[in-house]
CSV table of C-alpha atoms and ligand atoms in Angstrom, one decimal:
chain,number,residue,atom,x,y,z
A,129,MET,CA,50.3,-79.0,45.0
A,130,LYS,CA,51.2,-76.2,47.5
A,131,ILE,CA,48.5,-74.3,49.4
A,132,HIS,CA,49.3,-71.3,51.6
A,133,ILE,CA,46.7,-70.1,54.0
A,134,ILE,CA,47.0,-66.6,55.4
A,135,THR,CA,44.9,-66.1,58.5
A,136,VAL,CA,44.7,-64.3,61.9
A,137,LEU,CA,43.5,-67.6,63.5
A,138,PRO,CA,46.0,-70.4,62.6
A,139,GLU,CA,44.6,-72.6,65.5
A,140,LEU,CA,41.2,-72.8,63.7
A,141,LEU,CA,42.9,-74.5,60.7
A,142,GLU,CA,44.8,-77.2,62.7
A,143,SER,CA,42.1,-79.7,63.0
A,144,PRO,CA,40.9,-80.0,59.3
A,145,PHE,CA,44.3,-81.0,58.2
A,146,SER,CA,45.1,-83.4,61.1
A,147,HIS,CA,42.7,-86.2,60.3
A,148,SER,CA,41.6,-88.7,57.7
A,149,ILE,CA,42.0,-88.0,54.0
A,150,LEU,CA,43.6,-84.6,54.2
A,151,LYS,CA,46.1,-85.7,56.9
A,152,ARG,CA,47.1,-88.7,54.7
A,153,ALA,CA,47.5,-86.5,51.6
A,154,ILE,CA,49.9,-84.3,53.5
A,155,GLN,CA,51.8,-87.3,54.8
A,156,LYS,CA,52.1,-88.7,51.4
A,157,ASN,CA,53.5,-85.5,50.1
A,158,LEU,CA,50.6,-85.2,47.6
A,159,VAL,CA,49.9,-81.7,49.0
A,160,GLU,CA,51.8,-79.3,51.2
A,161,VAL,CA,49.6,-76.9,53.3
A,162,GLN,CA,51.4,-74.0,54.9
A,163,ILE,CA,49.5,-71.8,57.4
A,164,HIS,CA,50.8,-68.3,57.8
A,165,ASN,CA,49.9,-66.1,60.8
A,166,LEU,CA,49.0,-62.6,59.5
A,167,ARG,CA,50.0,-61.0,62.8
A,168,ASP,CA,53.6,-62.0,62.1
A,169,TYR,CA,53.6,-59.5,59.2
A,170,SER,CA,52.2,-56.6,61.1
A,171,THR,CA,54.8,-53.9,61.6
A,172,ASN,CA,52.9,-52.2,64.4
A,173,LYS,CA,53.9,-52.8,68.1
A,174,HIS,CA,50.6,-54.3,69.0
A,175,LYS,CA,50.7,-56.7,66.1
A,176,SER,CA,47.3,-55.4,65.0
A,177,VAL,CA,46.0,-56.2,61.6
A,178,ASP,CA,42.8,-54.2,61.5
A,179,ASP,CA,41.7,-50.7,61.8
A,180,TYR,CA,38.6,-48.5,61.7
A,181,ALA,CA,36.6,-48.1,58.4
A,182,PHE,CA,37.2,-44.8,56.6
A,183,GLY,CA,33.8,-43.1,56.5
A,184,GLY,CA,32.7,-44.6,59.8
A,185,GLY,CA,30.2,-47.3,60.6
A,186,ALA,CA,30.5,-50.5,62.6
A,187,GLY,CA,33.1,-53.1,62.2
A,188,MET,CA,36.9,-53.0,61.7
A,189,VAL,CA,38.7,-53.6,58.3
A,190,MET,CA,41.8,-55.6,57.7
A,191,MET,CA,44.7,-53.3,56.9
A,192,PRO,CA,46.4,-53.7,53.6
A,193,GLU,CA,50.0,-53.5,54.8
A,194,PRO,CA,50.3,-56.8,56.8
A,195,ILE,CA,48.6,-58.7,53.9
A,196,VAL,CA,51.0,-57.3,51.3
A,197,ASN,CA,54.0,-57.9,53.7
A,198,CYS,CA,53.0,-61.5,53.9
A,199,LEU,CA,52.3,-62.0,50.2
A,200,GLU,CA,55.6,-60.3,49.2
A,201,HIS,CA,57.5,-62.5,51.7
A,202,LEU,CA,56.0,-65.6,50.3
A,203,GLN,CA,56.6,-64.5,46.7
A,204,GLN,CA,60.4,-64.4,47.3
A,205,SER,CA,60.3,-68.3,47.2
A,206,ASN,CA,57.0,-69.0,45.4
A,207,THR,CA,55.2,-68.1,42.1
A,208,PHE,CA,51.5,-68.3,42.7
A,209,ASP,CA,48.9,-69.5,40.2
A,210,GLU,CA,46.2,-67.8,42.1
A,211,ILE,CA,45.9,-65.5,45.2
A,212,ILE,CA,42.4,-66.4,46.4
A,213,TYR,CA,40.3,-64.3,48.8
A,214,MET,CA,37.4,-66.0,50.6
A,215,SER,CA,34.4,-63.7,50.3
A,216,PRO,CA,30.6,-64.0,50.4
A,217,ASP,CA,30.5,-62.0,47.3
A,218,GLY,CA,33.0,-64.2,45.4
A,219,GLU,CA,32.4,-66.9,42.7
A,220,PRO,CA,30.3,-69.6,44.3
A,221,LEU,CA,32.3,-72.8,44.9
A,222,LYS,CA,31.0,-75.6,42.7
A,223,GLN,CA,32.5,-78.9,41.6
A,224,PRO,CA,34.0,-77.5,38.3
A,225,LEU,CA,35.8,-74.8,40.2
A,226,ALA,CA,37.2,-77.4,42.6
A,227,ASN,CA,38.3,-79.4,39.7
A,228,GLN,CA,40.0,-76.5,38.1
A,229,LEU,CA,41.8,-75.5,41.2
A,230,SER,CA,43.1,-79.0,41.7
A,231,THR,CA,45.1,-78.7,38.5
A,232,LEU,CA,47.1,-75.8,40.0
A,233,GLN,CA,50.6,-76.0,41.5
A,234,ASN,CA,50.8,-73.2,44.0
A,235,ILE,CA,48.0,-71.1,45.5
A,236,VAL,CA,47.3,-68.7,48.3
A,237,ILE,CA,44.1,-68.6,50.2
A,238,LEU,CA,43.5,-65.4,52.1
A,239,CYS,CA,41.0,-65.4,55.0
A,240,GLY,CA,39.2,-62.3,55.9
A,241,HIS,CA,37.7,-61.2,59.3
A,242,TYR,CA,35.7,-58.5,60.7
A,243,LYS,CA,34.1,-56.3,57.9
A,244,GLY,CA,36.6,-57.9,55.4
A,245,ILE,CA,39.8,-56.7,53.8
A,246,ASP,CA,40.8,-53.2,52.5
A,247,GLU,CA,39.3,-53.1,48.8
A,248,ARG,CA,42.6,-52.2,47.4
A,249,ILE,CA,44.0,-55.7,48.3
A,250,ARG,CA,41.1,-57.2,46.3
A,251,ALA,CA,41.5,-54.9,43.4
A,252,HIS,CA,45.3,-55.0,43.0
A,253,PHE,CA,46.6,-58.2,44.6
A,254,VAL,CA,43.9,-60.8,44.7
A,255,THR,CA,43.4,-62.8,41.5
A,256,ARG,CA,40.3,-64.8,42.4
A,257,GLU,CA,37.5,-64.6,45.0
A,258,ILE,CA,35.5,-67.6,46.2
A,259,SER,CA,32.3,-67.9,48.3
A,260,ILE,CA,31.3,-71.1,49.9
A,261,GLY,CA,27.6,-70.1,49.9
A,262,ASP,CA,25.0,-67.3,50.3
A,263,TYR,CA,25.5,-66.8,54.1
A,264,VAL,CA,28.0,-64.8,56.1
A,265,LEU,CA,30.6,-66.5,58.3
A,266,SER,CA,32.7,-64.8,60.9
A,267,GLY,CA,35.9,-65.5,59.1
A,268,GLY,CA,37.4,-67.1,55.9
A,269,GLU,CA,39.1,-70.0,57.8
A,270,LEU,CA,36.2,-72.5,57.6
A,271,GLY,CA,35.6,-71.6,54.0
A,272,ALA,CA,39.3,-72.1,53.2
A,273,ALA,CA,39.1,-75.5,54.9
A,274,VAL,CA,36.1,-76.4,52.6
A,275,VAL,CA,38.0,-75.3,49.5
A,276,CYS,CA,41.1,-77.3,50.6
A,277,ASP,CA,39.0,-80.4,51.3
A,278,ALA,CA,37.1,-80.2,48.0
A,279,VAL,CA,40.3,-79.7,46.1
A,280,ILE,CA,42.8,-82.0,47.8
A,281,ARG,CA,40.5,-85.1,47.5
A,282,LEU,CA,40.8,-84.6,43.8
A,283,LEU,CA,44.6,-84.9,43.6
A,284,PRO,CA,45.8,-88.1,42.0
A,285,GLY,CA,46.6,-90.7,44.7
A,286,VAL,CA,44.7,-89.0,47.6
A,287,LEU,CA,41.6,-91.2,47.4
A,288,SER,CA,42.4,-94.9,47.6
A,289,ASP,CA,40.1,-95.8,44.9
A,290,GLU,CA,41.1,-93.5,42.0
A,291,THR,CA,37.6,-93.5,40.4
A,292,SER,CA,35.9,-92.7,43.6
A,293,ALA,CA,35.9,-88.9,43.2
A,294,LEU,CA,34.4,-89.2,39.8
A,295,THR,CA,31.4,-91.1,41.0
A,296,ASP,CA,30.6,-88.5,43.6
A,297,SER,CA,27.7,-85.9,43.2
A,298,PHE,CA,28.2,-83.0,40.7
A,299,GLN,CA,30.7,-84.7,38.5
A,300,ASP,CA,28.6,-85.1,35.3
A,301,ASN,CA,26.1,-82.7,36.8
A,302,LEU,CA,24.4,-85.6,38.6
A,303,LEU,CA,23.7,-86.3,42.2
A,304,ALA,CA,25.1,-89.6,43.5
A,305,PRO,CA,22.7,-92.6,43.7
A,306,PRO,CA,21.8,-94.1,47.1
A,307,VAL,CA,24.2,-96.5,48.7
A,308,TYR,CA,23.7,-99.4,51.0
A,309,THR,CA,25.9,-101.8,53.1
A,310,ARG,CA,25.2,-104.9,55.2
A,311,PRO,CA,22.9,-106.2,56.5
A,312,ALA,CA,20.7,-106.8,53.3
A,313,ASP,CA,17.7,-106.8,55.6
A,314,PHE,CA,17.7,-104.2,58.4
A,315,ARG,CA,14.6,-104.4,60.5
A,316,GLY,CA,12.6,-105.5,57.5
A,317,PHE,CA,13.9,-102.7,55.3
A,318,LYS,CA,15.6,-104.3,52.4
A,319,VAL,CA,18.4,-103.4,50.1
A,320,PRO,CA,17.2,-103.1,46.4
A,321,GLU,CA,17.3,-106.6,44.8
A,322,VAL,CA,19.5,-105.5,41.9
A,323,LEU,CA,22.4,-104.6,44.2
A,324,LEU,CA,22.6,-108.2,45.3
A,325,SER,CA,22.3,-109.6,41.8
A,326,GLY,CA,26.0,-109.5,41.1
A,327,ASN,CA,25.3,-108.3,37.5
A,328,ALA,CA,27.6,-105.3,37.1
A,329,ALA,CA,25.9,-104.0,33.9
A,330,LEU,CA,22.4,-104.1,35.6
A,331,ILE,CA,23.8,-102.4,38.7
A,332,ASP,CA,25.4,-99.6,36.7
A,333,LYS,CA,22.2,-99.1,34.8
A,334,TRP,CA,20.2,-98.9,38.1
A,335,ARG,CA,22.7,-96.5,39.7
A,336,HIS,CA,22.5,-94.2,36.7
A,337,GLU,CA,18.7,-94.2,36.7
A,338,GLN,CA,18.7,-93.4,40.4
A,339,ALA,CA,21.2,-90.7,39.9
A,340,VAL,CA,19.0,-89.1,37.1
A,341,SER,CA,15.7,-89.4,39.1
A,342,ARG,CA,17.3,-88.1,42.2
A,343,THR,CA,18.7,-85.1,40.3
A,344,LYS,CA,15.4,-84.5,38.6
A,345,GLU,CA,13.7,-84.5,41.9
A,346,ARG,CA,16.2,-82.5,44.1
A,347,ARG,CA,18.2,-80.4,41.9
A,348,PRO,CA,16.5,-80.1,38.4
A,349,GLY,CA,18.7,-77.1,37.6
A,350,LEU,CA,21.9,-79.3,37.4
A,351,LEU,CA,20.5,-81.3,34.4
A,352,LYS,CA,20.1,-78.1,32.4
A,353,GLU,CA,23.7,-77.0,33.1
B,541,LIG,N1,31.2,-57.6,55.5
B,541,LIG,C1,31.3,-58.7,54.6
B,541,LIG,C2,31.4,-60.0,55.5
B,541,LIG,C3,32.6,-60.2,56.2
B,541,LIG,S1,32.6,-61.7,57.0
B,541,LIG,C4,30.1,-58.8,53.7
B,541,LIG,O1,29.0,-58.4,54.2
B,541,LIG,O2,30.2,-59.2,52.6
B,541,LIG,C5,34.3,-61.9,57.4
B,541,LIG,C6,35.1,-62.7,56.5
B,541,LIG,O3,34.6,-64.0,56.5
B,541,LIG,C7,35.2,-62.3,55.1
B,541,LIG,O4,36.2,-61.4,54.8
B,541,LIG,C8,35.4,-63.6,54.4
B,541,LIG,O5,36.9,-63.9,54.4
B,541,LIG,C9,34.8,-64.7,55.3
B,541,LIG,N2,33.5,-65.1,54.7
B,541,LIG,C10,32.3,-64.8,55.3
B,541,LIG,N3,31.3,-65.5,54.6
B,541,LIG,C11,31.9,-66.2,53.6
B,541,LIG,C12,31.4,-67.0,52.7
B,541,LIG,N4,30.1,-67.2,52.5
B,541,LIG,N5,32.3,-67.6,51.8
B,541,LIG,C13,33.6,-67.3,51.9
B,541,LIG,N6,34.1,-66.6,52.9
B,541,LIG,C14,33.3,-66.0,53.7
């Protein structure tokens, strides 16, 4: 899979891809992440990418031209499955959307700033809009990193235990059951007996019951989905 991220703050995206699972996925060539600096596509001598909003009001708007210059440049050597714009009014990011994106070959993620991007880009160039939650961030970069993490960990070969992503919360509309490690007795707080029993069937049953009761208690809406 190839992911292109278009941003005015490439530095902000260095760290998420330089550690742990995402770093290893890139090193193993399971995913290629290319970060493109939008300013490189500005034709104006100050390399600016934003301008005042028509109609007035506070806040700058990202200009259409550098964004389209960048997209058209990338399209000379790529065919994109989706051109995604990160936006608080986009489709909320949930596990099924992450699953779906993980099946794509080549995507663009466009990060907004200031008041957002010129609406004509959204209307005519963007194919999908994603929100990471009902709150406003200062830029799309952290959201793009969240989308990338949720998607990349699903790619075959990325997690060492292939089944691991399938037992995480939200797959099957259930939250994950509680987990424990050694010691079995920590300051008098004991690990549930069944987990020490060695009986795999009983342990599976217990985990499923815990997942259901936890979901009922914390996120009953998931059970109805
Ligand atoms: N004026 C806009 C917010 C702009 S915030 C509004 O009120 O809807 C600046 C940029 O941050 C956006 O263009 C978007 O790319 C990103 N952003 C902010 N909140 C986000 C969220 N919840 N999910 C995804 N991207 C977000």
